[in-house]
XYZ file of C-alpha atoms in Angstrom:
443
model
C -2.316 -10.850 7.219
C -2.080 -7.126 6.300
C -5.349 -5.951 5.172
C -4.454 -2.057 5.011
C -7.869 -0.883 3.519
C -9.661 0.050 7.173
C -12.554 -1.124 8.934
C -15.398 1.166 9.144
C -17.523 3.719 7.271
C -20.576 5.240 9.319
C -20.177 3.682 12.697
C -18.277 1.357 14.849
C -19.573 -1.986 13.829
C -20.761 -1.463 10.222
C -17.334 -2.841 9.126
C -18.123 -1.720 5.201
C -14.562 -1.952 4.399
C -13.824 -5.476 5.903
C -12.777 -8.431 3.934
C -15.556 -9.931 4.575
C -17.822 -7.342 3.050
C -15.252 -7.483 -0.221
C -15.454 -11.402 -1.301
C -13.840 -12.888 1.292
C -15.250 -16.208 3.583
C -12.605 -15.608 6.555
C -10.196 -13.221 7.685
C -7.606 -13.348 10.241
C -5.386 -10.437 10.437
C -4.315 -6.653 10.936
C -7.163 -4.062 9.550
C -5.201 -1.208 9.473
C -1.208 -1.387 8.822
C 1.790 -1.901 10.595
C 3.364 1.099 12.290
C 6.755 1.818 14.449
C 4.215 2.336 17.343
C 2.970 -1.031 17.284
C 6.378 -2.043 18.355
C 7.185 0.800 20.539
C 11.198 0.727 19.785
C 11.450 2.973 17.189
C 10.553 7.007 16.053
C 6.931 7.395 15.609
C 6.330 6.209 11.903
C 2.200 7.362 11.996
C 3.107 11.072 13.940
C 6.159 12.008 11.208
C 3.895 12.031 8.550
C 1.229 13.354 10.142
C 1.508 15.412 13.222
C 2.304 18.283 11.282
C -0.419 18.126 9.025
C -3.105 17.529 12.239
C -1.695 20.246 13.809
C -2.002 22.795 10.876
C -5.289 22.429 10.612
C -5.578 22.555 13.985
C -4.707 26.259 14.517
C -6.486 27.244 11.210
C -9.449 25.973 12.847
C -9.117 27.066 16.041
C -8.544 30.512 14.803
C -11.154 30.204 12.805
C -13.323 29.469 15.283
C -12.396 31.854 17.780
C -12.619 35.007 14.712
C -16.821 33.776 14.074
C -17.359 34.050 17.842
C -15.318 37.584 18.274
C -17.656 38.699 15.228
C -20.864 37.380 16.603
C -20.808 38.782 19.624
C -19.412 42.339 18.684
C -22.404 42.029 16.249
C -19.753 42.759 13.301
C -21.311 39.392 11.262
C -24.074 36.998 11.432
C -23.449 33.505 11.818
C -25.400 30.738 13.284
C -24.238 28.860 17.124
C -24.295 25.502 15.255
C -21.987 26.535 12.696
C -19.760 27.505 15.231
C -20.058 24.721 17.447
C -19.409 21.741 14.265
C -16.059 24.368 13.582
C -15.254 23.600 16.933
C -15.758 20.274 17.239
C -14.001 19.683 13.909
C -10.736 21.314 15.556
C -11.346 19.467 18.679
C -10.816 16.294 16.584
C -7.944 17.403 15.033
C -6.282 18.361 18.280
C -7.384 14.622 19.579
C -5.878 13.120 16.089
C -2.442 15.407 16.785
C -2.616 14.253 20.268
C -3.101 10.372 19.970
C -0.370 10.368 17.846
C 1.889 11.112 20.042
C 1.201 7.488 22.063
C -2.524 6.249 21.671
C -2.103 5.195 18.130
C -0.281 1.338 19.011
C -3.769 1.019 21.259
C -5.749 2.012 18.605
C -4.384 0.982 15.140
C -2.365 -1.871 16.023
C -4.915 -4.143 16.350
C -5.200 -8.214 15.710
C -8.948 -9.428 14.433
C -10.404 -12.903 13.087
C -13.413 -12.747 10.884
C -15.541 -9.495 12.482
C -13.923 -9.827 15.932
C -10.761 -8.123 17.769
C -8.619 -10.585 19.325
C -5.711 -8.568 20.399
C -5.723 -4.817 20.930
C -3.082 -3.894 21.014
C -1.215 -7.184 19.393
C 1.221 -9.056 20.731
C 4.145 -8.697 17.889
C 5.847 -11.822 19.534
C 3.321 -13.928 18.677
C 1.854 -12.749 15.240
C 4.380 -14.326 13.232
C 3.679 -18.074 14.768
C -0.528 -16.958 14.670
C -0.559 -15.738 11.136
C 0.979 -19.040 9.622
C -0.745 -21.348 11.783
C -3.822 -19.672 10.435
C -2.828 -20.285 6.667
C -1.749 -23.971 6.966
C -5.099 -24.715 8.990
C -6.923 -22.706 6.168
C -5.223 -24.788 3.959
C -6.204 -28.002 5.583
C -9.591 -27.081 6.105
C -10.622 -26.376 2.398
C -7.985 -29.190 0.693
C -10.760 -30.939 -0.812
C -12.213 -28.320 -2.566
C -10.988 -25.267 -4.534
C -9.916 -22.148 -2.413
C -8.146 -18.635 -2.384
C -5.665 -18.008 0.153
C -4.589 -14.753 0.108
C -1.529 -14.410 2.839
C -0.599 -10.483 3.150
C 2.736 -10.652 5.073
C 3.674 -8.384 7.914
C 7.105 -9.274 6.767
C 9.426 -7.201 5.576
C 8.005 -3.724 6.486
C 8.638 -1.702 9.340
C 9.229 -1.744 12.157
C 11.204 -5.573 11.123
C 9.492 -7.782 13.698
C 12.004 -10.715 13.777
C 11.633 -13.856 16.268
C 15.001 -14.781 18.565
C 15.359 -17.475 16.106
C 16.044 -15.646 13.068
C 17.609 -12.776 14.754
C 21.458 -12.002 13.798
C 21.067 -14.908 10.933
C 21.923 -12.888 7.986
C 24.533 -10.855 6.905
C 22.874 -7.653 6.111
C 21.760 -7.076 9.432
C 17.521 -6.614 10.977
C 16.063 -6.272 7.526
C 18.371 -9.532 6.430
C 17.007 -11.335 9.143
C 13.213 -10.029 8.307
C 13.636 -11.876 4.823
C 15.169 -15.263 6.127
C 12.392 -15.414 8.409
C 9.677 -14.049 5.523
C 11.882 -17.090 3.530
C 10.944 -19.614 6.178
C 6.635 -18.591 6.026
C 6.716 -18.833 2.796
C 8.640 -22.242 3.283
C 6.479 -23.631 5.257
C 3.398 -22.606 3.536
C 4.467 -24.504 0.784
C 5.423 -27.187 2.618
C 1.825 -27.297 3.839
C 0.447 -27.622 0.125
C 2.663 -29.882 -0.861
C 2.108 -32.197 1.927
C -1.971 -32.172 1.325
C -1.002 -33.698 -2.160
C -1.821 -30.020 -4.152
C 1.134 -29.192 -5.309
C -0.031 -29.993 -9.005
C -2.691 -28.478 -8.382
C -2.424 -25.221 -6.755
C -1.539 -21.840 -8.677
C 1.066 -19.728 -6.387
C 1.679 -16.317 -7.202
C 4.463 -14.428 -4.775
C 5.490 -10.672 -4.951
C 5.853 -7.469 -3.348
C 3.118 -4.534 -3.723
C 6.619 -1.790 -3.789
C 9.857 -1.959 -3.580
C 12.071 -1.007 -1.035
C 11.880 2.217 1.511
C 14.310 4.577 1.201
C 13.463 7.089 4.188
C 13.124 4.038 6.636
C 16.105 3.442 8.084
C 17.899 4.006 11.735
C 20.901 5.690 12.081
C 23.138 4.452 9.528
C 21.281 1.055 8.908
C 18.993 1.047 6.016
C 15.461 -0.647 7.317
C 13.266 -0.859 4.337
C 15.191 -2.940 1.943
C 17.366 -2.299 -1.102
C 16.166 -1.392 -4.840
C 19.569 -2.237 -6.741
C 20.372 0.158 -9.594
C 16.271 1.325 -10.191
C 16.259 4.850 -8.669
C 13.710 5.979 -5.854
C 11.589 3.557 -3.866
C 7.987 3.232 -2.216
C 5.913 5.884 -2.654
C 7.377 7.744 -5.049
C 4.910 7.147 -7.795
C 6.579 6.770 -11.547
C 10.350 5.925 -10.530
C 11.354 2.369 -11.099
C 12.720 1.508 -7.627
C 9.227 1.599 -6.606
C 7.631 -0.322 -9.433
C 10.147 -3.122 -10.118
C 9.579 -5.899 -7.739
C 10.148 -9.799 -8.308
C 7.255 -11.947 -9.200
C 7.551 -15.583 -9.000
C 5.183 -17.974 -10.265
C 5.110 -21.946 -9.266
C 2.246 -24.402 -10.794
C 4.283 -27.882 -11.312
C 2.789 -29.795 -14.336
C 1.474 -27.112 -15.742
C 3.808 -24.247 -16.098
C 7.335 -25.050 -17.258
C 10.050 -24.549 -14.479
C 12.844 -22.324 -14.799
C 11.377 -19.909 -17.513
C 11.867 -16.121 -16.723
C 9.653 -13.261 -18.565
C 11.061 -10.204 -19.069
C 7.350 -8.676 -19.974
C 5.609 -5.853 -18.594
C 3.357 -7.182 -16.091
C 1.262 -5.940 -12.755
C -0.705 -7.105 -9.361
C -3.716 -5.691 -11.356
C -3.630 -8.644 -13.549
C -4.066 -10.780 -10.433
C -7.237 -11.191 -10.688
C -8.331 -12.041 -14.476
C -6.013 -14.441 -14.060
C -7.800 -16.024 -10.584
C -10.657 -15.496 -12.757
C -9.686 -16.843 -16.072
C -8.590 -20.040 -13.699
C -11.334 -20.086 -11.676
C -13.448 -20.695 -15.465
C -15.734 -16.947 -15.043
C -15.665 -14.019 -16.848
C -13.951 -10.576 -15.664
C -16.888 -8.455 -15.402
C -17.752 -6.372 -18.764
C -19.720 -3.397 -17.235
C -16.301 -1.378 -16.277
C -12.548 -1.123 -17.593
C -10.693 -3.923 -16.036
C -7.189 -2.619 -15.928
C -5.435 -5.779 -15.762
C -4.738 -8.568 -17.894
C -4.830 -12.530 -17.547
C -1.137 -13.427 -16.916
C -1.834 -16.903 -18.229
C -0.938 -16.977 -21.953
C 2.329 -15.494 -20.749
C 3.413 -17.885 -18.229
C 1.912 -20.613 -20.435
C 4.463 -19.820 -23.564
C 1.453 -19.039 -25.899
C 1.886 -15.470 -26.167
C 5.457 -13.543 -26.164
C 4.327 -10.197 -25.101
C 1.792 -8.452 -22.229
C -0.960 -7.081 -22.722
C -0.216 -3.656 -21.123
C 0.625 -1.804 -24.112
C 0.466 1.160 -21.839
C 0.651 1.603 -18.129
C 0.188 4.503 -15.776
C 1.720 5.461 -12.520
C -0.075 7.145 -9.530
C 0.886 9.314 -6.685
C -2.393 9.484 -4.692
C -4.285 10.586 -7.249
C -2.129 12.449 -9.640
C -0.879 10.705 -12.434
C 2.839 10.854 -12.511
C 4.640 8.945 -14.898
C 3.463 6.481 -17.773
C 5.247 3.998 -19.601
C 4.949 2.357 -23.269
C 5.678 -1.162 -24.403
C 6.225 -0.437 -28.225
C 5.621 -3.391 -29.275
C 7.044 -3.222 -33.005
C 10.300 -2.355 -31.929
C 10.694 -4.153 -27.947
C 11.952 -0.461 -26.805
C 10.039 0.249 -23.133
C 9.550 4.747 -22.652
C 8.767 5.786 -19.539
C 7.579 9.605 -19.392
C 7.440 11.768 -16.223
C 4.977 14.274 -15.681
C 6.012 15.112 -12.049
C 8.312 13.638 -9.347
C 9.437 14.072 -6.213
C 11.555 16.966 -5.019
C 13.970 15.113 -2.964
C 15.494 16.376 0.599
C 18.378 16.621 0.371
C 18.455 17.373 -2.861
C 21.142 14.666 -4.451
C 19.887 11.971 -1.626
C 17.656 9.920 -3.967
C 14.935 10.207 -1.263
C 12.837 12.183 0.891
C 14.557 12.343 3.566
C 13.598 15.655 5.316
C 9.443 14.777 5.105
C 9.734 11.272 5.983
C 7.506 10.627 3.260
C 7.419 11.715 -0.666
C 4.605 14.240 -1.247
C 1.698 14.033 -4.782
C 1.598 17.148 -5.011
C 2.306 20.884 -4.239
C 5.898 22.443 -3.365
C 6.737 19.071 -2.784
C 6.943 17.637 -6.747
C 8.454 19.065 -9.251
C 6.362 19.268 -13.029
C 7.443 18.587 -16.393
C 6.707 20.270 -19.703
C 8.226 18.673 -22.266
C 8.727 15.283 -19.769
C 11.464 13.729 -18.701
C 11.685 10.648 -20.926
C 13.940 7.797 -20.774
C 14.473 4.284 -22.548
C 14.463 1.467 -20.358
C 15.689 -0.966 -22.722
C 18.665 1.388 -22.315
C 18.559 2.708 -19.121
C 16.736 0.992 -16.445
C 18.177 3.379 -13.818
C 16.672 6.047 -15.415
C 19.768 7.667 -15.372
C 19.885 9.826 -18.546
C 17.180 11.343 -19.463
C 16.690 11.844 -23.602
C 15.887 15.166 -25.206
C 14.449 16.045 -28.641
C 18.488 16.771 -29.308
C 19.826 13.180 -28.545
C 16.642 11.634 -29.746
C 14.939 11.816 -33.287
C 11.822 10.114 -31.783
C 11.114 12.259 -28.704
C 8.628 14.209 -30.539
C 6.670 11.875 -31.475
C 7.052 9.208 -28.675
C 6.064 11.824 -26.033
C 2.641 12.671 -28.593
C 1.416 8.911 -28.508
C 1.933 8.572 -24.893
C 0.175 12.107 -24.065
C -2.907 10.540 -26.625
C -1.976 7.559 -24.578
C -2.950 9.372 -20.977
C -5.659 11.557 -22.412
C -7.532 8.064 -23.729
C -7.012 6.675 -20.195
C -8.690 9.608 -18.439
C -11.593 8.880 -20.347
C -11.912 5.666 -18.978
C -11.751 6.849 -14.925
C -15.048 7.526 -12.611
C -14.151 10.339 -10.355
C -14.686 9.114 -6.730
C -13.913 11.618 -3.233
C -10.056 11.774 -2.423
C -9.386 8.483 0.186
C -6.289 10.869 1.506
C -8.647 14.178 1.825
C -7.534 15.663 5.406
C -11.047 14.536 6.470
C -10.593 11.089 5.528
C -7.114 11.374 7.546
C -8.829 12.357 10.752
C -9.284 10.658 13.884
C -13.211 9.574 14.272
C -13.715 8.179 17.411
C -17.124 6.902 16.862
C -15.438 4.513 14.140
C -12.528 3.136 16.270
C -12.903 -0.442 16.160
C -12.610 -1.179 20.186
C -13.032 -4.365 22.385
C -13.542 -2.747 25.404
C -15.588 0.115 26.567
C -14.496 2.901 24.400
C -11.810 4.134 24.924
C -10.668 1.430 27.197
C -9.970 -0.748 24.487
C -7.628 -3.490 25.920
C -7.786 -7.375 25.252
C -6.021 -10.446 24.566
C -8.440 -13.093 23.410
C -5.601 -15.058 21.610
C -4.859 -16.944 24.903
């Protein structure tokens, strides 16, 4: 499925970021992400975000570029021709980046490979659907006598809502209604698959969402990126629960009693010390290990998570952090910053397409906002040392809380720096002659 996490480092074919250079045996699937221009029906999702940014730094390039010369050759400053010319050919790449956007990116991002080879470019959105789950259930049958990992990364439900004839018009909340009955019917028959190899008792399924719904995706009046009940904000806005709280569901027959539902504190991070734990190895002891084995839990042996404490990103800002007080079952949840919506009461960003980390764009807060899930999961009043006796205090332990987390990080480069962001063509993934990169090798 939806891999999301690139292809290349250094050049075109050294693939560092790959699955299969990150634990995995086989991969069939999208590199990059799915975008509005690998469909081709709807407003450019890559160029809102984007273009804007490309072609700022554009300019300030260019007219940086074009001051150096003016000085070296009226003699007013020395600087050397290669410094020039790598200026130059930075802003050239930028101007490509702003450029491509505008119609090269479905040739170029939305792109179909198995194992270390493209098979579509660009891919055939008609036919994913029916490719990606014929792939799991013969993954499945290949490996049924022996244990396996199959990790399925659904292009359903995210923009644009790629939605066979079949399911179209099915459900009663309109394209991103029908995305889910059809996501339903994968999942169905995936199942289906396991159950009819005999696994069933055997086999440890874990389903859920990595956000929750987006807000600022939607056309016209018809809301595209799902709906986050009464948690406020969405995807990508860091520390606000409508982009935390997702469902996760759990199925292990014979092992793990049917029916229960946790109300713990739990996250995808504790994915994998559980796989471990299962799997009979040890989580690895030479770095923090964020997450926590979900077993116990689902298993009725222990009541509570083990996330005393967890923190909520923006890029890399920390933005919000919450606290499971554990003698009392109350749940805070502090903000540090969040997002300055546009329009202001929309609940959403709106006017960037996108909710910004940082800058003009978030808004900072000293005291911070603090709230009580137990009593308000919409994080709709927020409590002040008037209404609250404890808001002193709670707000200490969870700034002792953050500061004792920070010790515990490695600084590593920025994976959204602006360079990081630009167009390389030298590590476009391409089965053609670059940049002639068209094929269909499905058929």
């Amino acid at each position: 499925g939806k891999w999301h996490m690139g292809v290349n480092c250094k050049s075109r074919r050294d693939h560092c970021h790959h699955p299969l250079n990150h634990g995995f045996d086989y991969f069939y699937g999208m590199p990059f992400t799915l975008l509005n221009e690998c469909q081709g029906t709807d407003e450019p999702e890559l160029a809102k975000s984007l273009q804007d940014t490309y072609w700022f730094y554009t300019q300030m390039i260019i007219l940086a570029v074009l001051t150096l010369v003016i000085g070296k050759l009226a003699d007013l400053f020395s600087v050397k021709w290669k410094i020039i010319i790598c200026l130059a050919i930075c802003g050239f790449l930028y101007f490509i980046s702003w450029f491509s956007s505008y119609g090269l990116t479905k040739y170029w991002n939305c792109i179909l490979m198995r194992n270390h080879d493209i098979t579509e470019q660009p891919m055939n959105l008609e036919k994913t659907t029916s490719n990606m789950l014929k792939e799991a259930i013969s993954f499945i049958e290949r490996n049924k006598h022996r244990p396996f990992l199959l990790f399925v990364s659904l292009l359903h439900v995210h923009t644009p809502l790629i939605t066979t004839e079949k399911f179209q018009g099915r459900s009663r909340h309109g394209l991103y209604g029908d995305n889910v009955e059809e996501m339903d019917w994968m999942v169905g028959r995936l199942l289906d698959a396991i159950d009819k190899e005999g696994l069933k008792n055997d086999t440890f399924i874990y389903f859920a969402s990595d956000h929750g719904g987006s807000l600022e995706a939607h056309r016209g009046n018809a809301q595209l990126g799902g709906w986050n009940g009464i948690y406020k904000g969405g995807k990508g806005m860091a520390g606000w629960e409508g982009g935390i709280r997702v469902p996760g569901i759990v199925r292990w027959p014979g092992v793990l009693p049917a029916g229960t539902v946790i109300h713990e504190l739990t996250s995808l991070m504790d994915i994998f010390p559980t796989l471990v734990h299962l799997a009979g190895g040890a989580v690895p002891q030479d770095r923090v290990i964020d997450g926590r084995t979900l077993l116990p839990l689902l298993r009725g042996t222990a009541q509570h998570s083990g996330h005393e404490f967890m923190f909520h990103y923006c890029g890399a800002f920390l933005h919000a952090v919450r606290w499971h007080q554990k003698d009392s079952g109350t749940v805070w949840k502090a903000h540090y910053a969040t997002p300055v919506f546009q329009p202001e009461a929309s609940g959403a960003c709106f006017g960037r397409g996108i909710c910004p980390c940082f800058g003009d764009g978030v808004t900072h807060h000293d005291p911070p906002l603090l709230f009580d899930l137990s009593k308000d999961p919409a994080e709709a009043n927020p409590i002040s040392a008037d209404t609250e006796p404890l808001f002193d205090a709670v707000t200490r332990r969870m700034g002792e809380a953050v500061e004792e987390h920070r010790k515990t990080l490695t600084p590593v480069p920025p994976q959204l720096s602006p360079y990081n962001n630009i167009w390389k063509p030298w590590l476009q993934p391409c089965c053609g002659t670059f940049p002639f990169c068209w094929c269909d090798e499905e058929n």
